[in-house]
XYZ file of C-alpha atoms in Angstrom:
215
model
C 146.190 111.426 85.349
C 144.111 113.010 82.626
C 143.428 111.038 79.469
C 144.768 114.052 77.624
C 148.516 114.287 77.217
C 150.931 116.616 75.504
C 152.735 113.582 74.141
C 156.117 115.256 74.467
C 159.387 113.828 75.743
C 159.848 116.746 78.130
C 159.871 116.936 81.913
C 157.654 120.021 81.990
C 155.134 118.439 79.639
C 155.126 115.253 81.738
C 154.489 117.324 84.878
C 151.658 119.222 83.212
C 150.105 115.936 82.108
C 149.594 115.313 85.840
C 148.919 118.721 87.399
C 148.188 120.936 84.389
C 144.414 120.529 84.428
C 142.441 123.546 85.655
C 142.091 123.592 89.482
C 144.697 120.870 90.063
C 147.481 123.234 91.131
C 145.091 125.114 93.416
C 144.219 121.828 95.105
C 147.935 121.221 95.622
C 148.235 124.786 96.953
C 145.528 124.293 99.559
C 146.896 120.925 100.655
C 150.418 122.290 101.095
C 149.317 123.787 104.408
C 147.765 120.630 105.794
C 145.181 117.883 105.227
C 141.658 118.981 104.363
C 138.242 117.405 104.156
C 136.382 117.294 100.856
C 134.056 120.012 102.185
C 137.042 122.211 103.110
C 138.496 121.902 99.623
C 135.117 122.638 98.080
C 134.683 125.762 100.223
C 138.182 126.961 99.276
C 137.477 126.607 95.544
C 133.933 127.958 95.143
C 134.062 127.952 91.334
C 134.711 124.209 91.248
C 131.719 121.844 91.175
C 131.739 118.923 93.594
C 131.687 116.469 90.681
C 134.755 118.056 89.092
C 136.472 118.291 92.477
C 135.955 114.564 92.987
C 137.365 113.913 89.527
C 140.441 116.066 90.077
C 141.141 114.402 93.433
C 140.737 110.966 91.893
C 143.216 111.862 89.140
C 145.725 113.271 91.629
C 145.374 110.151 93.782
C 146.009 107.931 90.764
C 149.122 109.969 89.953
C 150.464 109.557 93.492
C 150.217 113.269 94.303
C 147.357 113.059 96.819
C 146.283 110.365 99.247
C 143.166 109.918 101.323
C 143.532 109.414 105.054
C 141.625 109.792 108.282
C 142.145 112.167 111.179
C 142.492 110.511 114.600
C 139.643 110.742 117.159
C 137.834 112.804 118.186
C 137.717 114.295 114.677
C 137.785 110.926 112.855
C 137.121 112.652 109.523
C 138.273 111.533 106.096
C 140.820 113.981 104.699
C 142.973 114.450 101.644
C 146.654 115.209 101.980
C 149.729 115.434 99.795
C 152.052 112.476 99.461
C 155.809 112.942 99.645
C 155.723 113.148 95.846
C 153.038 115.823 96.049
C 155.038 117.874 98.540
C 157.891 117.985 96.034
C 155.717 120.475 94.144
C 156.071 123.047 96.957
C 158.997 124.998 95.400
C 157.176 125.242 92.062
C 153.912 126.356 93.699
C 155.688 128.962 95.834
C 157.691 130.314 92.901
C 154.558 130.633 90.759
C 152.726 132.298 93.649
C 155.597 134.728 94.145
C 155.658 135.461 90.395
C 151.956 136.208 90.532
C 152.059 138.480 93.589
C 153.070 141.486 91.475
C 150.112 140.792 89.197
C 147.468 140.889 91.891
C 144.924 143.679 91.782
C 142.516 144.701 94.518
C 141.239 141.886 96.725
C 137.695 143.278 96.714
C 135.402 140.957 94.771
C 138.007 138.181 94.629
C 137.906 134.911 96.545
C 140.441 134.363 99.309
C 140.500 132.166 102.370
C 142.817 130.926 105.081
C 144.603 128.379 102.867
C 145.295 130.677 99.924
C 146.478 133.479 102.217
C 148.712 131.069 104.162
C 150.408 129.951 100.943
C 150.728 133.592 99.883
C 152.426 134.276 103.220
C 154.735 131.321 102.649
C 155.599 132.563 99.150
C 156.570 135.974 100.524
C 158.657 134.429 103.309
C 160.360 131.814 101.136
C 162.764 134.452 99.852
C 162.251 137.564 102.005
C 164.379 140.729 101.885
C 165.346 140.000 105.501
C 165.192 136.550 107.149
C 162.979 135.873 110.115
C 164.446 135.040 113.505
C 164.611 131.290 114.091
C 161.616 129.916 115.956
C 157.873 129.391 115.478
C 155.155 132.012 115.102
C 151.516 131.012 115.496
C 149.219 132.516 112.861
C 145.433 132.170 113.075
C 143.294 133.098 110.059
C 139.511 132.910 110.369
C 140.029 130.698 113.417
C 142.231 128.227 111.511
C 145.698 127.725 113.050
C 148.948 127.760 111.099
C 152.567 127.973 112.063
C 155.438 129.893 110.518
C 158.636 128.012 111.248
C 162.071 129.508 110.667
C 165.154 127.324 110.921
C 168.590 128.628 109.946
C 166.952 131.615 108.297
C 164.612 129.572 106.071
C 160.887 129.925 106.696
C 157.962 127.664 105.886
C 154.271 127.534 106.757
C 152.472 124.475 108.099
C 148.962 123.632 109.200
C 148.167 123.449 112.910
C 149.348 125.447 115.879
C 153.021 125.283 116.902
C 153.551 123.886 120.394
C 155.873 126.637 121.648
C 155.409 129.780 119.546
C 157.592 132.811 120.141
C 154.698 135.040 119.087
C 151.081 134.748 117.961
C 149.207 136.693 115.290
C 145.480 136.430 114.569
C 143.230 138.113 112.015
C 140.356 137.432 109.664
C 141.046 136.748 105.987
C 139.359 139.988 104.841
C 141.747 142.049 106.948
C 144.829 140.164 105.749
C 143.762 140.458 102.109
C 143.189 144.193 102.478
C 146.590 144.635 104.136
C 148.178 142.649 101.312
C 146.663 144.806 98.566
C 147.452 148.039 100.396
C 143.874 149.101 101.111
C 144.367 148.551 104.846
C 147.308 148.878 107.218
C 148.675 146.858 110.094
C 148.403 149.831 112.450
C 144.743 150.472 111.611
C 143.862 146.786 111.873
C 145.552 146.537 115.266
C 143.998 149.718 116.659
C 140.548 148.524 115.562
C 141.031 145.043 117.023
C 140.892 143.241 113.680
C 144.471 142.003 114.012
C 146.244 140.983 117.197
C 149.927 140.307 117.758
C 151.300 139.120 121.086
C 154.567 137.614 122.213
C 158.196 138.386 121.417
C 158.181 141.855 119.783
C 161.404 141.131 117.875
C 159.815 138.174 116.091
C 156.721 140.221 115.245
C 158.749 143.190 114.002
C 160.971 140.976 111.835
C 157.931 139.226 110.346
C 156.381 142.567 109.372
C 159.719 143.745 107.981
C 160.126 140.552 105.936
C 156.623 141.031 104.492
C 157.377 144.636 103.606
C 154.693 145.926 105.980
C 154.749 148.764 108.450
C 153.107 148.418 111.829
């Protein structure tokens, strides 16, 4: 936790004492979709120095939001991941992300990567105009696998590939960002081979409908 505090008897102020420092919520955002190495977190937040990143992670560890673990062999890499307490922040992160979606401008010149786009996808699907069909959809962004899981009409995004996906979608982050800001289209990206979608067509069509996109 930061040495600075609002000093207020207020739940929101107490929460901001822990995660209100600049970059802290973006670290939580990136870790919501799976454990990451220090280098992964650094690459996803290019405006954050490694010294400040280490400090933010240390503070979040001390607050019980983040923990440090190790991936099993053959990776055997040290990674950071959210604790159960940290994952309780998911609804707040998704609601803030959804609130900010209408305030996004053009993606050109802005930073985006697989993690930020995956959370943006999750925010859109957390309360979609139409629910997805129950089941798993594999989504690969810049070669990094994610899964969209829908159970009883509620969807979430997780890191790693689902074992039995009903459909699979793959694209690079530039294409997905351009589709999101309206400067590209699903149909153009598919016809040019920058986006692929295979598997159950009903799941794919419902996903596009839920995102407000036209194929």
